Amino acid sequence: MKKQATLVIIKPDGLKKSLTGNILTRLSESKLKIIGSKIMKVSYSLAGKHYTHLKDKPFFEELVKYITGELHGDNRVMALVYWGESAIEKVRKLAGATNPEEAQPTTIRGQYGRILTSGLFENVIHASSSEDESEREIKLWFSPDEIAIDLYPAKETTVKQCKERVWK
Ligand code: TYD
């Protein structure tokens, strides 16, 4: 069977509720390898690109507020790349249905998700839905050197006059 990579994002509610350990334990049931991981804050630009397929939905703006942390007053997310056989399907199964009320109670979204009064699904994690999407998303969230294997073709480039924040 084919090895795949899949992107997982533990969303701000997961970090605010100290659920990272529980979620990583559940995901370890998949026996997949973690080949990338980081805690980061999500910019509006990244959020918009990540959820570009939902731009026309009425809940899009609130969804962006959710993933950027504005909704929870906690702007941390944990981004992970899992790698192995049928990784996408295995992680989606452990994650459960998009709607936490419809998700099996033993899945991550079934255990820890809820629906906000606004109707938004506060479903704790993101998991890529297809191979095309996982490649698009992983390239959006990670650079080649942040991933422990050579996942996709990469090239070296000289970056000139590029602003970067460094330690004082
Ligand atoms: P989507 O990409 O359709 O689902 P999934 O995350 O399972 O791949 O939707 C992205 C997120 O948008 C989803 O995780 C929660 C939110 N969402 C809602 O709040 N309401 C909705 O009706 C849908 C479809 C999604």
Coordinates of C-alpha atoms and ligand atoms in Angstrom, one line a residue:
M1 CA 0.0 0.0 0.0
K2 CA 1.1 3.5 -0.7
K3 CA 2.8 5.8 1.8
Q4 CA 1.2 9.2 2.2
A5 CA 1.8 12.4 4.2
T6 CA -1.0 14.2 5.9
L7 CA -1.3 17.5 7.7
V8 CA -2.8 17.7 11.2
I9 CA -3.4 21.0 12.9
I10 CA -4.4 21.0 16.6
K11 CA -6.5 24.2 16.7
P12 CA -6.4 27.0 19.3
D13 CA -9.2 25.4 21.4
G14 CA -7.1 22.2 21.7
L15 CA -4.1 24.1 23.0
K16 CA -6.2 26.4 25.3
K17 CA -7.8 23.3 26.9
S18 CA -4.4 21.5 27.2
L19 CA -5.6 18.7 25.0
T20 CA -2.4 18.3 22.9
G21 CA -1.1 15.3 24.9
N22 CA -4.5 13.5 24.7
I23 CA -4.8 14.2 20.9
L24 CA -1.2 13.1 20.2
T25 CA -1.9 9.9 22.2
R26 CA -5.0 9.2 20.1
L27 CA -3.1 9.9 16.9
S28 CA -0.3 7.5 17.9
E29 CA -2.9 4.7 17.6
S30 CA -2.4 5.1 13.9
K31 CA 1.3 3.9 14.2
L32 CA 2.2 6.6 11.7
K33 CA 5.5 8.5 11.9
I34 CA 5.6 12.2 12.8
I35 CA 7.9 13.8 10.3
G36 CA 7.2 17.4 11.2
S37 CA 5.9 19.4 14.1
K38 CA 5.8 22.9 15.5
I39 CA 3.8 25.3 17.6
M40 CA 3.1 28.5 15.7
K41 CA 0.7 31.4 15.4
V42 CA -1.5 31.6 12.2
S43 CA -1.6 34.7 10.2
Y44 CA -4.8 35.9 8.4
S45 CA -3.0 35.3 5.1
L46 CA -2.2 31.7 6.0
A47 CA -5.7 31.1 7.3
G48 CA -7.3 32.4 4.1
K49 CA -5.1 30.2 1.9
H50 CA -5.6 27.1 4.0
Y51 CA -9.4 27.5 3.9
T52 CA -9.6 28.9 0.4
H53 CA -12.2 26.3 -0.6
L54 CA -14.6 27.8 2.0
K55 CA -14.2 31.5 1.0
D56 CA -17.8 31.8 -0.1
K57 CA -19.3 30.1 3.0
P58 CA -21.2 32.3 5.5
F59 CA -19.0 30.9 8.4
F60 CA -15.7 31.7 6.6
E61 CA -14.9 34.9 8.6
E62 CA -15.5 33.2 11.9
L63 CA -13.5 30.1 10.8
V64 CA -10.6 32.4 10.1
K65 CA -11.0 34.0 13.6
Y66 CA -11.1 30.4 15.0
I67 CA -7.8 29.2 13.4
T68 CA -6.0 32.5 14.0
G69 CA -6.9 32.3 17.7
E70 CA -9.0 35.4 17.9
L71 CA -12.0 33.4 19.1
H72 CA -10.2 31.8 22.0
G73 CA -7.7 34.5 23.0
D74 CA -5.0 32.0 22.4
N75 CA -3.2 32.2 19.1
R76 CA -1.2 28.9 19.3
V77 CA -1.8 26.0 17.0
M78 CA 0.3 22.8 16.7
A79 CA 1.0 21.8 13.1
L80 CA 2.1 18.2 12.4
V81 CA 2.9 16.0 9.4
Y82 CA 2.2 12.3 9.8
W83 CA 3.7 9.8 7.3
G84 CA 2.9 6.2 6.5
E85 CA 0.5 3.8 4.8
S86 CA -3.0 5.2 4.2
A87 CA -2.1 8.1 6.5
I88 CA -4.9 10.4 5.2
E89 CA -7.6 7.8 5.9
K90 CA -6.2 6.6 9.2
V91 CA -6.0 10.2 10.6
R92 CA -9.4 11.2 9.3
K93 CA -10.9 8.1 11.0
L94 CA -9.3 9.0 14.3
A95 CA -10.4 12.6 13.8
G96 CA -14.1 11.8 13.1
A97 CA -16.7 13.7 11.2
T98 CA -16.4 17.4 10.5
N99 CA -19.5 18.1 12.6
P100 CA -18.6 17.1 16.2
E101 CA -22.2 16.2 17.0
E102 CA -22.2 13.7 14.2
A103 CA -18.7 12.4 15.0
Q104 CA -18.5 9.0 16.7
P105 CA -18.1 9.7 20.4
T106 CA -14.8 7.8 20.6
T107 CA -13.2 10.0 17.8
I108 CA -11.1 13.1 18.7
R109 CA -13.8 15.5 17.4
G110 CA -16.5 13.3 19.1
Q111 CA -14.6 13.5 22.4
Y112 CA -13.4 17.0 22.4
G113 CA -15.4 19.0 19.9
R114 CA -18.6 21.1 20.2
I115 CA -20.8 23.4 18.2
L116 CA -20.7 27.1 19.1
T117 CA -24.0 29.0 19.5
S118 CA -23.1 30.7 16.3
G119 CA -23.2 27.3 14.6
L120 CA -19.5 27.0 13.9
F121 CA -18.0 23.6 14.4
E122 CA -15.3 23.9 17.1
N123 CA -13.8 20.5 16.2
V124 CA -10.3 20.7 17.7
I125 CA -8.2 19.4 14.8
H126 CA -7.8 19.7 11.1
A127 CA -6.8 16.6 9.1
S128 CA -6.1 16.7 5.3
S129 CA -8.9 15.1 3.2
S130 CA -7.0 13.9 0.1
E131 CA -3.6 13.5 -1.3
D132 CA -3.9 16.7 -3.4
E133 CA -5.0 18.6 -0.4
S134 CA -2.3 17.2 1.9
E135 CA 0.4 18.2 -0.6
R136 CA -1.1 21.7 -1.0
E137 CA -1.5 22.1 2.8
I138 CA 1.9 20.7 3.8
K139 CA 3.7 23.1 1.4
L140 CA 1.7 26.0 2.8
W141 CA 2.5 25.2 6.5
F142 CA 6.0 23.8 6.3
S143 CA 9.2 24.5 4.5
P144 CA 11.3 21.6 3.1
D145 CA 13.9 21.8 6.0
E146 CA 11.2 21.5 8.7
I147 CA 10.3 18.0 7.5
A148 CA 12.5 15.0 8.4
I149 CA 12.3 13.3 5.0
D150 CA 12.5 14.6 1.4
L151 CA 8.7 14.6 0.9
Y152 CA 8.4 16.6 -2.2
P153 CA 10.9 17.9 -4.7
A154 CA 12.6 21.0 -3.4
K155 CA 15.2 23.5 -4.7
E156 CA 17.9 25.7 -3.3
T157 CA 17.4 29.4 -3.8
T158 CA 19.3 32.5 -2.7
V159 CA 17.0 34.9 -0.9
K160 CA 18.0 38.5 -1.2
Q161 CA 16.8 41.5 0.8
C162 CA 14.4 39.3 2.7
K163 CA 13.2 40.7 6.1
E164 CA 13.4 38.3 8.9
R165 CA 13.0 38.6 12.7
V166 CA 16.1 37.6 14.6
W167 CA 16.9 37.5 18.3
K168 CA 18.2 40.8 19.7
Ligands
TYD1 P1 -14.2 21.3 5.8 O1 -12.9 21.5 5.1 O2 -15.4 21.2 5.0 O3 -14.1 20.0 6.8 P2 -12.9 19.2 7.4 O4 -12.2 20.1 8.4 O5 -13.5 18.0 8.1 O6 -12.0 18.8 6.2 O7 -14.4 22.5 6.8 C1 -13.3 23.2 7.4 C2 -13.7 23.6 8.8 O8 -14.8 24.5 8.7 C3 -14.3 22.4 9.7 O9 -13.2 21.7 10.3 C4 -15.1 23.2 10.6 C5 -15.7 24.3 9.8 N1 -17.0 24.1 9.3 C6 -18.1 24.7 10.0 O10 -17.9 25.3 11.1 N2 -19.4 24.5 9.6 C7 -19.6 23.8 8.4 O11 -20.8 23.6 8.1 C8 -18.5 23.2 7.7 C9 -18.8 22.4 6.5 C10 -17.3 23.4 8.2

